[in-house]
Coordinates of C-alpha atoms in Angstrom, one line a residue:
Chain R
X1 CA 12.0 2.2 -4.5
X2 CA 10.5 -0.1 -2.1
X3 CA 7.8 -2.5 -3.2
X4 CA 4.1 -1.3 -2.6
X5 CA 3.5 -4.1 -0.1
X6 CA 6.4 -2.7 2.2
X7 CA 5.1 0.8 1.7
X8 CA 1.5 -0.2 2.6
X9 CA 2.8 -2.0 5.6
X10 CA 4.6 1.2 6.6
X11 CA 1.5 3.2 6.2
X12 CA -0.4 0.6 8.4
X13 CA 2.3 1.1 11.1
X14 CA 2.1 4.9 10.9
X15 CA -1.7 4.7 11.2
X16 CA -1.3 2.9 14.4
X17 CA 1.1 5.7 15.8
X18 CA 4.6 3.9 15.0
X19 CA 6.9 6.9 14.7
X20 CA 9.7 4.8 13.8
X21 CA 7.8 3.6 10.7
X22 CA 7.0 7.1 10.0
X23 CA 10.6 7.9 9.9
X24 CA 11.4 4.8 7.5
X25 CA 8.6 6.1 5.3
X26 CA 10.0 9.6 5.2
X27 CA 13.6 8.2 4.3
X28 CA 12.3 6.2 1.5
X29 CA 10.0 8.6 0.1
X30 CA 11.1 12.1 0.7
X31 CA 13.5 12.4 -2.4
X32 CA 10.7 11.5 -4.7
X33 CA 8.2 13.7 -3.2
X34 CA 10.5 16.7 -2.8
X35 CA 11.2 16.3 -6.5
X36 CA 7.6 16.2 -7.3
X37 CA 6.9 19.4 -5.0
X38 CA 9.9 21.4 -6.2
X39 CA 8.7 21.1 -9.8
X40 CA 5.7 22.8 -8.7
X41 CA 6.5 25.5 -6.4
X42 CA 9.8 26.0 -7.9
X43 CA 11.6 27.3 -4.7
X44 CA 13.3 25.2 -2.0
X45 CA 11.8 27.3 0.9
X46 CA 8.4 26.7 -0.4
X47 CA 9.0 23.1 -1.2
X48 CA 10.2 22.5 2.5
X49 CA 7.0 24.0 3.8
X50 CA 4.9 21.8 1.6
X51 CA 7.0 18.8 2.6
X52 CA 6.3 19.6 6.3
X53 CA 2.5 19.9 5.6
X54 CA 2.5 16.7 3.5
X55 CA 4.1 14.5 6.0
X56 CA 2.3 15.9 8.9
X57 CA -0.8 15.1 6.9
X58 CA 0.3 11.5 6.0
X59 CA 0.9 11.1 9.8
X60 CA -2.7 12.3 10.6
X61 CA -4.4 10.5 7.9
X62 CA -2.5 7.2 7.3
X63 CA -5.6 5.2 8.3
X64 CA -7.3 6.5 5.2
X65 CA -5.1 4.7 2.9
X66 CA -6.8 1.9 1.3
X67 CA -4.5 -0.4 -0.7
X68 CA -7.4 -1.8 -2.6
X69 CA -8.1 1.5 -4.3
X70 CA -4.7 3.2 -4.6
X71 CA -1.1 2.3 -4.4
X72 CA 0.8 3.8 -1.5
X73 CA 3.1 6.1 -3.5
X74 CA 0.2 7.5 -5.2
X75 CA -1.6 8.2 -2.0
X76 CA 1.4 10.1 -0.8
X77 CA 2.0 11.9 -4.0
X78 CA -1.5 13.0 -4.2
X79 CA -1.4 14.6 -0.8
X80 CA 1.9 16.4 -1.7
X81 CA 0.5 17.5 -5.0
X82 CA -2.6 19.0 -3.4
X83 CA -0.7 20.9 -0.8
X84 CA 1.8 22.1 -3.4
X85 CA -0.7 23.4 -5.9
X86 CA -2.8 25.0 -3.1
X87 CA 0.4 26.8 -2.2
X88 CA 1.2 27.8 -5.9
X89 CA -2.4 29.1 -6.4
X90 CA -2.3 31.3 -3.4
X91 CA -2.6 34.8 -4.7
X92 CA 0.5 36.1 -2.8
X93 CA 2.6 33.3 -4.0
X94 CA 1.4 33.2 -7.6
X95 CA 1.8 36.9 -7.7
X96 CA 5.3 36.8 -6.3
X97 CA 8.1 37.9 -8.5
X98 CA 10.6 35.8 -6.7
X99 CA 13.0 34.0 -9.0
X100 CA 12.2 30.3 -9.5
X101 CA 15.2 28.4 -8.3
X102 CA 14.8 25.6 -10.6
X103 CA 14.4 25.5 -14.4
X104 CA 11.0 25.5 -15.9
X105 CA 11.8 22.1 -17.5
X106 CA 9.0 20.9 -19.8
X107 CA 10.1 17.4 -20.3
X108 CA 9.5 14.9 -17.6
X109 CA 12.5 12.9 -16.1
X110 CA 13.8 9.9 -17.6
X111 CA 12.1 6.6 -17.0
X112 CA 13.7 3.3 -17.1
X113 CA 12.0 0.3 -18.6
X114 CA 11.6 -1.4 -15.1
X115 CA 9.7 1.4 -13.5
X116 CA 7.0 1.5 -16.2
X117 CA 4.0 0.1 -14.5
X118 CA 0.9 -1.2 -16.4
X119 CA -1.1 1.8 -15.1
X120 CA 1.4 4.1 -16.5
X121 CA 1.7 2.5 -19.8
X122 CA -2.0 2.7 -20.3
X123 CA -2.0 6.4 -19.3
X124 CA 0.7 7.3 -21.6
X125 CA -0.9 5.3 -24.5
X126 CA -4.2 7.3 -23.9
X127 CA -2.2 10.6 -23.6
X128 CA -0.2 9.6 -26.7
X129 CA -3.3 9.6 -28.8
X130 CA -4.0 13.2 -28.3
X131 CA -2.5 15.9 -30.4
X132 CA 1.0 16.8 -29.6
X133 CA -0.1 20.4 -28.4
X134 CA -2.8 18.9 -26.1
X135 CA -0.2 16.2 -24.7
X136 CA 2.1 19.0 -24.0
X137 CA -0.7 20.9 -22.2
X138 CA -1.4 17.9 -19.9
X139 CA 2.1 17.2 -19.0
X140 CA 2.9 21.1 -18.5
X141 CA -0.3 21.0 -16.2
X142 CA 0.5 17.8 -14.5
X143 CA 4.3 18.3 -13.6
X144 CA 4.6 22.0 -13.4
X145 CA 1.2 22.8 -12.3
X146 CA 0.7 25.6 -14.8
X147 CA -2.3 27.6 -14.3
X148 CA -5.0 27.8 -17.1
X149 CA -3.5 31.3 -18.0
X150 CA 0.0 30.1 -18.2
X151 CA -1.2 27.1 -20.5
X152 CA -3.2 29.3 -22.7
X153 CA -0.1 31.3 -23.1
X154 CA 2.1 28.5 -23.9
X155 CA -0.2 27.1 -26.4
X156 CA -0.9 30.6 -27.8
X157 CA -4.8 30.4 -27.4
X158 CA -7.2 32.4 -25.3
X159 CA -8.1 31.2 -22.0
X160 CA -11.7 30.5 -23.0
X161 CA -10.6 28.1 -25.8
X162 CA -8.1 26.5 -23.3
X163 CA -10.7 25.7 -20.8
X164 CA -12.7 23.8 -23.6
X165 CA -9.6 22.0 -25.1
X166 CA -8.6 20.9 -21.5
X167 CA -12.1 19.5 -20.8
X168 CA -12.2 17.7 -24.1
X169 CA -8.8 16.2 -23.6
X170 CA -9.6 15.0 -20.0
X171 CA -12.8 13.5 -21.4
X172 CA -11.0 11.7 -24.1
X173 CA -8.4 10.4 -21.7
X174 CA -11.2 9.0 -19.5
X175 CA -12.7 7.4 -22.4
X176 CA -9.5 5.8 -23.5
X177 CA -8.8 4.5 -20.1
X178 CA -12.1 3.2 -19.4
X179 CA -12.8 1.5 -22.8
Chain A
X1 CA -19.4 27.8 -9.5
X2 CA -23.0 26.9 -9.5
X3 CA -24.6 25.6 -6.2
X4 CA -25.3 22.3 -7.5
X5 CA -23.0 20.3 -9.8
X6 CA -24.0 17.6 -12.0
X7 CA -22.1 14.4 -12.0
X8 CA -20.4 15.5 -15.0
X9 CA -19.2 18.8 -13.7
X10 CA -18.1 16.9 -10.6
X11 CA -16.1 14.7 -12.7
X12 CA -14.5 17.4 -14.6
X13 CA -13.7 19.3 -11.5
X14 CA -12.0 16.2 -9.9
X15 CA -10.0 15.6 -12.9
X16 CA -8.8 19.4 -13.2
X17 CA -8.1 19.3 -9.3
X18 CA -5.8 16.3 -9.7
X19 CA -4.3 17.5 -12.9
X20 CA -3.8 20.9 -11.3
X21 CA -5.6 23.4 -13.3
X22 CA -8.3 24.8 -10.9
X23 CA -7.7 28.2 -9.8
X24 CA -7.5 29.6 -6.3
X25 CA -11.1 30.1 -5.9
X26 CA -12.1 26.7 -7.4
X27 CA -9.6 24.8 -5.3
X28 CA -11.1 26.2 -2.2
X29 CA -14.3 25.1 -3.1
X30 CA -13.0 21.7 -4.2
X31 CA -11.0 21.2 -0.8
X32 CA -14.3 22.1 1.2
X33 CA -16.5 19.8 -0.9
X34 CA -13.9 17.2 -0.2
X35 CA -14.4 17.3 3.4
X36 CA -18.2 16.9 3.2
X37 CA -19.0 14.9 0.0
X38 CA -17.9 11.1 -0.1
X39 CA -19.2 11.0 -3.8
X40 CA -16.6 13.7 -4.6
X41 CA -13.8 12.0 -2.7
X42 CA -14.7 9.0 -4.6
X43 CA -14.2 10.7 -7.9
X44 CA -10.9 12.4 -6.8
X45 CA -9.7 9.0 -5.9
X46 CA -10.3 7.7 -9.4
X47 CA -8.4 10.5 -11.0
X48 CA -5.7 10.2 -8.4
X49 CA -5.4 6.7 -9.4
X50 CA -5.5 7.4 -13.1
X51 CA -2.8 10.0 -12.9
X52 CA -1.0 8.3 -10.0
X53 CA 2.0 6.8 -11.6
X54 CA 3.0 9.9 -13.5
X55 CA 5.1 10.7 -10.4
X56 CA 7.4 7.9 -11.5
X57 CA 8.7 10.0 -14.3
X58 CA 9.8 12.9 -11.9
X59 CA 13.3 13.0 -10.8
X60 CA 14.1 12.6 -7.1
X61 CA 15.9 15.4 -5.3
X62 CA 17.0 14.9 -1.8
X63 CA 15.9 17.5 0.6
X64 CA 18.0 19.1 3.2
X65 CA 18.7 16.7 6.0
X66 CA 17.3 19.4 8.5
X67 CA 13.9 19.0 7.1
X68 CA 13.3 15.9 9.0
X69 CA 14.3 17.5 12.3
X70 CA 11.7 20.2 11.5
X71 CA 8.8 17.4 10.9
X72 CA 9.7 14.9 13.5
X73 CA 8.8 16.9 16.7
X74 CA 5.5 18.1 15.2
X75 CA 3.9 14.7 15.1
X76 CA 3.4 14.6 18.8
X77 CA 0.8 17.5 18.5
X78 CA -1.2 15.9 15.9
X79 CA -4.2 13.7 16.5
X80 CA -4.3 10.8 14.2
X81 CA -7.4 9.7 12.6
X82 CA -7.8 6.2 14.1
X83 CA -8.3 3.3 11.7
X84 CA -11.8 1.8 11.5
X85 CA -12.5 -1.4 13.5
X86 CA -13.7 -4.2 11.5
X87 CA -16.9 -6.2 12.5
X88 CA -16.0 -9.2 14.4
X89 CA -16.5 -12.0 11.9
X90 CA -17.1 -14.7 14.8
X91 CA -20.1 -15.0 16.9
X92 CA -19.7 -12.5 19.8
X93 CA -19.0 -13.7 23.3
X94 CA -19.1 -11.7 26.3
X95 CA -15.1 -11.8 26.8
X96 CA -14.3 -10.2 23.5
X97 CA -15.4 -6.8 23.8
X98 CA -12.0 -5.4 23.6
X99 CA -10.9 -6.1 20.1
X100 CA -7.1 -6.4 19.8
X101 CA -6.4 -6.3 23.4
X102 CA -5.0 -9.8 24.0
X103 CA -3.4 -10.5 20.6
X104 CA 0.3 -10.5 21.5
X105 CA 1.3 -10.0 17.9
X106 CA -0.6 -6.8 17.5
X107 CA 1.3 -3.6 17.3
X108 CA 0.8 -0.9 19.9
X109 CA -2.8 -0.2 19.9
X110 CA -2.3 3.3 21.1
X111 CA -4.1 4.9 18.2
X112 CA -7.2 4.5 20.2
X113 CA -8.9 1.7 18.0
X114 CA -11.0 0.6 20.8
X115 CA -12.6 4.1 20.8
X116 CA -12.9 4.3 17.1
X117 CA -16.4 5.6 16.3
X118 CA -16.6 5.0 12.8
X119 CA -18.8 2.2 11.4
X120 CA -16.5 -0.4 9.8
X121 CA -16.5 -0.3 6.0
X122 CA -14.7 -3.6 5.2
X123 CA -16.2 -6.9 4.7
X124 CA -16.6 -9.3 7.6
X125 CA -14.7 -12.1 6.3
X126 CA -11.3 -10.7 7.1
X127 CA -10.0 -12.2 10.2
X128 CA -7.4 -14.4 9.0
X129 CA -6.0 -12.0 6.4
X130 CA -5.9 -9.3 8.8
X131 CA -3.8 -11.5 11.0
X132 CA -1.5 -12.0 8.1
X133 CA -0.8 -8.4 7.9
X134 CA -0.4 -7.7 11.4
X135 CA 1.9 -10.7 11.9
X136 CA 3.9 -9.6 8.8
X137 CA 4.5 -6.3 10.2
X138 CA 5.7 -8.0 13.7
X139 CA 7.9 -10.3 12.0
X140 CA 9.3 -8.6 8.9
X141 CA 12.1 -6.3 9.6
X142 CA 11.8 -3.7 7.0
X143 CA 15.2 -2.5 6.0
X144 CA 16.1 1.2 6.0
X145 CA 17.5 1.6 2.7
X146 CA 18.4 5.1 1.4
X147 CA 15.9 6.3 -1.0
X148 CA 18.2 6.7 -4.2
X149 CA 19.8 3.4 -3.8
X150 CA 16.7 1.5 -2.6
X151 CA 16.9 -2.0 -2.7
X152 CA 15.0 -4.2 -5.2
X153 CA 11.5 -4.9 -4.9
X154 CA 12.1 -8.8 -4.9
X155 CA 14.1 -9.2 -1.9
X156 CA 11.7 -6.9 0.1
X157 CA 8.9 -9.0 -1.1
X158 CA 10.7 -12.1 -0.4
X159 CA 11.1 -11.3 3.2
X160 CA 7.5 -10.1 3.3
X161 CA 6.0 -13.1 1.7
X162 CA 7.9 -15.9 3.3
X163 CA 6.4 -15.5 6.8
X164 CA 3.0 -15.3 5.1
X165 CA 2.7 -19.0 4.5
X166 CA 2.9 -19.8 8.1
X167 CA -0.1 -17.7 8.8
X168 CA -2.9 -19.8 7.4
X169 CA -1.8 -22.6 9.6
X170 CA -1.7 -20.4 12.6
X171 CA -4.4 -18.0 12.1
X172 CA -7.2 -20.3 13.4
X173 CA -5.5 -20.6 16.7
X174 CA -5.2 -17.0 17.3
X175 CA -8.1 -15.2 19.2
X176 CA -8.6 -11.7 18.0
X177 CA -8.5 -9.4 15.0
X178 CA -5.6 -7.1 15.0
X179 CA -5.6 -3.3 15.4
X180 CA -3.9 -2.7 11.9
X181 CA -6.1 -0.6 9.6
X182 CA -8.8 -2.9 8.4
X183 CA -8.9 -2.0 4.6
X184 CA -5.4 -3.2 4.2
X185 CA -5.9 -7.0 4.7
X186 CA -8.1 -7.5 1.4
X187 CA -5.1 -7.0 -0.7
X188 CA -2.1 -8.9 0.5
X189 CA -2.1 -12.1 -1.4
X190 CA 0.8 -14.3 -0.3
X191 CA 0.8 -16.2 -3.5
X192 CA 1.6 -13.5 -5.8
X193 CA 4.3 -12.5 -3.5
X194 CA 5.7 -15.9 -3.2
X195 CA 6.0 -16.0 -7.0
X196 CA 8.7 -13.5 -6.8
X197 CA 10.8 -15.5 -4.3
X198 CA 12.8 -17.7 -6.8
X199 CA 14.0 -14.5 -8.4
X200 CA 15.3 -13.0 -5.0
X201 CA 19.1 -12.7 -4.7
X202 CA 20.7 -15.7 -2.9
X203 CA 22.2 -14.2 0.1
X204 CA 19.1 -13.2 1.8
X205 CA 17.8 -13.4 5.4
X206 CA 15.5 -15.2 7.7
X207 CA 12.8 -15.4 5.2
X208 CA 14.0 -18.6 3.6
X209 CA 14.7 -20.3 7.0
X210 CA 10.8 -19.6 7.9
X211 CA 9.8 -21.3 4.7
X212 CA 12.0 -24.3 5.1
X213 CA 11.1 -24.6 8.8
X214 CA 7.3 -24.5 8.1
X215 CA 7.6 -27.0 5.1
X216 CA 9.6 -29.3 7.4
X217 CA 6.9 -29.1 10.1
X218 CA 4.3 -29.9 7.7
X219 CA 6.2 -33.0 6.4
X220 CA 6.8 -34.2 9.9
X221 CA 3.2 -33.8 10.7
X222 CA 2.3 -35.7 7.7
X223 CA 4.5 -38.4 8.5
X224 CA 3.4 -38.7 12.1
X225 CA -0.4 -38.7 10.9
X226 CA 0.6 -41.5 8.5
X227 CA 2.4 -43.6 11.0
X228 CA -0.4 -43.3 13.6
X229 CA -2.9 -44.3 10.8
X230 CA -0.8 -47.2 10.1
X231 CA -0.7 -48.4 13.7
X232 CA -4.5 -48.0 13.9
X233 CA -5.5 -49.8 10.6
X234 CA -2.6 -52.1 9.4
X235 CA 0.0 -52.3 12.1
X236 CA 1.2 -55.8 10.8
X237 CA 2.2 -54.2 7.5
X238 CA 4.8 -51.9 9.2
X239 CA 8.4 -52.9 9.3
X240 CA 9.9 -53.9 12.6
X241 CA 11.2 -50.7 13.9
X242 CA 8.1 -48.4 13.1
X243 CA 5.6 -50.4 15.0
X244 CA 3.8 -49.1 18.1
X245 CA 5.6 -51.3 20.3
X246 CA 9.2 -50.2 19.3
X247 CA 8.4 -46.7 18.6
X248 CA 6.6 -46.2 21.9
X249 CA 8.8 -48.5 23.9
X250 CA 5.8 -50.0 25.5
X251 CA 5.3 -53.7 26.5
X252 CA 2.2 -54.3 24.5
X253 CA 0.3 -57.8 25.0
X254 CA 0.4 -60.4 22.2
X255 CA -2.5 -60.0 19.7
X256 CA -5.0 -62.8 18.9
X257 CA -3.8 -65.1 16.0
X258 CA -3.6 -63.2 12.8
X259 CA -4.6 -64.9 9.5
X260 CA -1.4 -63.9 7.8
X261 CA 1.8 -65.2 9.2
X262 CA 4.0 -62.4 10.7
X263 CA 7.1 -61.6 8.6
X264 CA 9.2 -62.3 11.8
X265 CA 8.5 -65.3 14.1
X266 CA 7.6 -63.2 17.2
X267 CA 4.6 -62.2 18.9
X268 CA 3.0 -59.2 17.2
X269 CA 1.6 -56.2 19.1
X270 CA -2.1 -55.5 18.7
X271 CA -3.3 -52.5 17.1
X272 CA -2.9 -50.1 19.7
X273 CA -6.5 -48.9 20.0
X274 CA -8.3 -52.2 19.9
X275 CA -9.4 -53.1 23.3

């Protein structure tokens, strides 16, 4: 993956209407983003739609990127996830009985030592302090965008309880990260 | 959802939005709120940053090549949100109304910056650093490496960082702030990037040449300054071939008698600036 600085520069160029920079940005980020999106919507056709929405939104809002606040990849991932989850939650999509084209994998992919950033280390440490079931809940929610109902099902608890457990866990993560 | 949300509720909503657990209706509400409420946008950004790096653990999957062909033509129909213009850090003069118009190193200002209506949000003291970024952009050829086998971070940063040392020397001479998005400049610190340079693989490109060239120029400048100072203040201490007369090849008149005898028995030139 390119350095954050180069990605930030690309976003800067994109913000100024540089279509070549936009293409370079797509070339270096699209596989990762497609991976993220596919895990959420589980079908290639849907993932392609989300990719289109995502990159067009990047083109439109690149000037909103502020490297002092967030890394360029996180900026892009946030847009992609928002579009993917919006789609996944759409009633017609959610109710669809089309077969998912990718496995319902629970574990996130492997991570080399080199890629482990400080922020990620800190987050994983904080998540690691929770009960294993709650850790599983958070990771399923993040990676596969499980709905509350689906999470409740996985954890074998009623949805009302799941809501409370979720809030509590998020609160604890926040406390841990800001301490 | 209640009409008015406490900060706490907003915080939880933002966290669940980013995590992904809001339901359809809640997401609609959050998306609407996001458009109009800067406080909510700020909380969202906090959580986006918190969870941000989790994407590192997702495996990349290359999309169909045809996808780009689908996306590329559509950007023509999209109106980009223009970058905010920074406040001019220098005292205003009548000629400098069109920011970015005459800076040759600025990338195409087609994004309509001159017409950007938004009040600038970044601090004023950014002129030189902005230039750094714009000139970096202009000078650094970004390599188009394929995503899966992407090049290492260090060579990329080496290339990006090495032009940077030249900028502080040149920035004062440049007239205008660039068009590049304002909020980017605050964060590009040449120094941390330079720290990585020693670890860059040997066979890299023009970056090294730039650094060597700028160092060479600095050394030459210092030497010349020293020499001219010596001509001014203690010319008689200079060896024969460095003296003003020799170097400048001018026939200079003989100075009045000096207290110390000259090292060589010949008339010495006067300090060039004594009249």
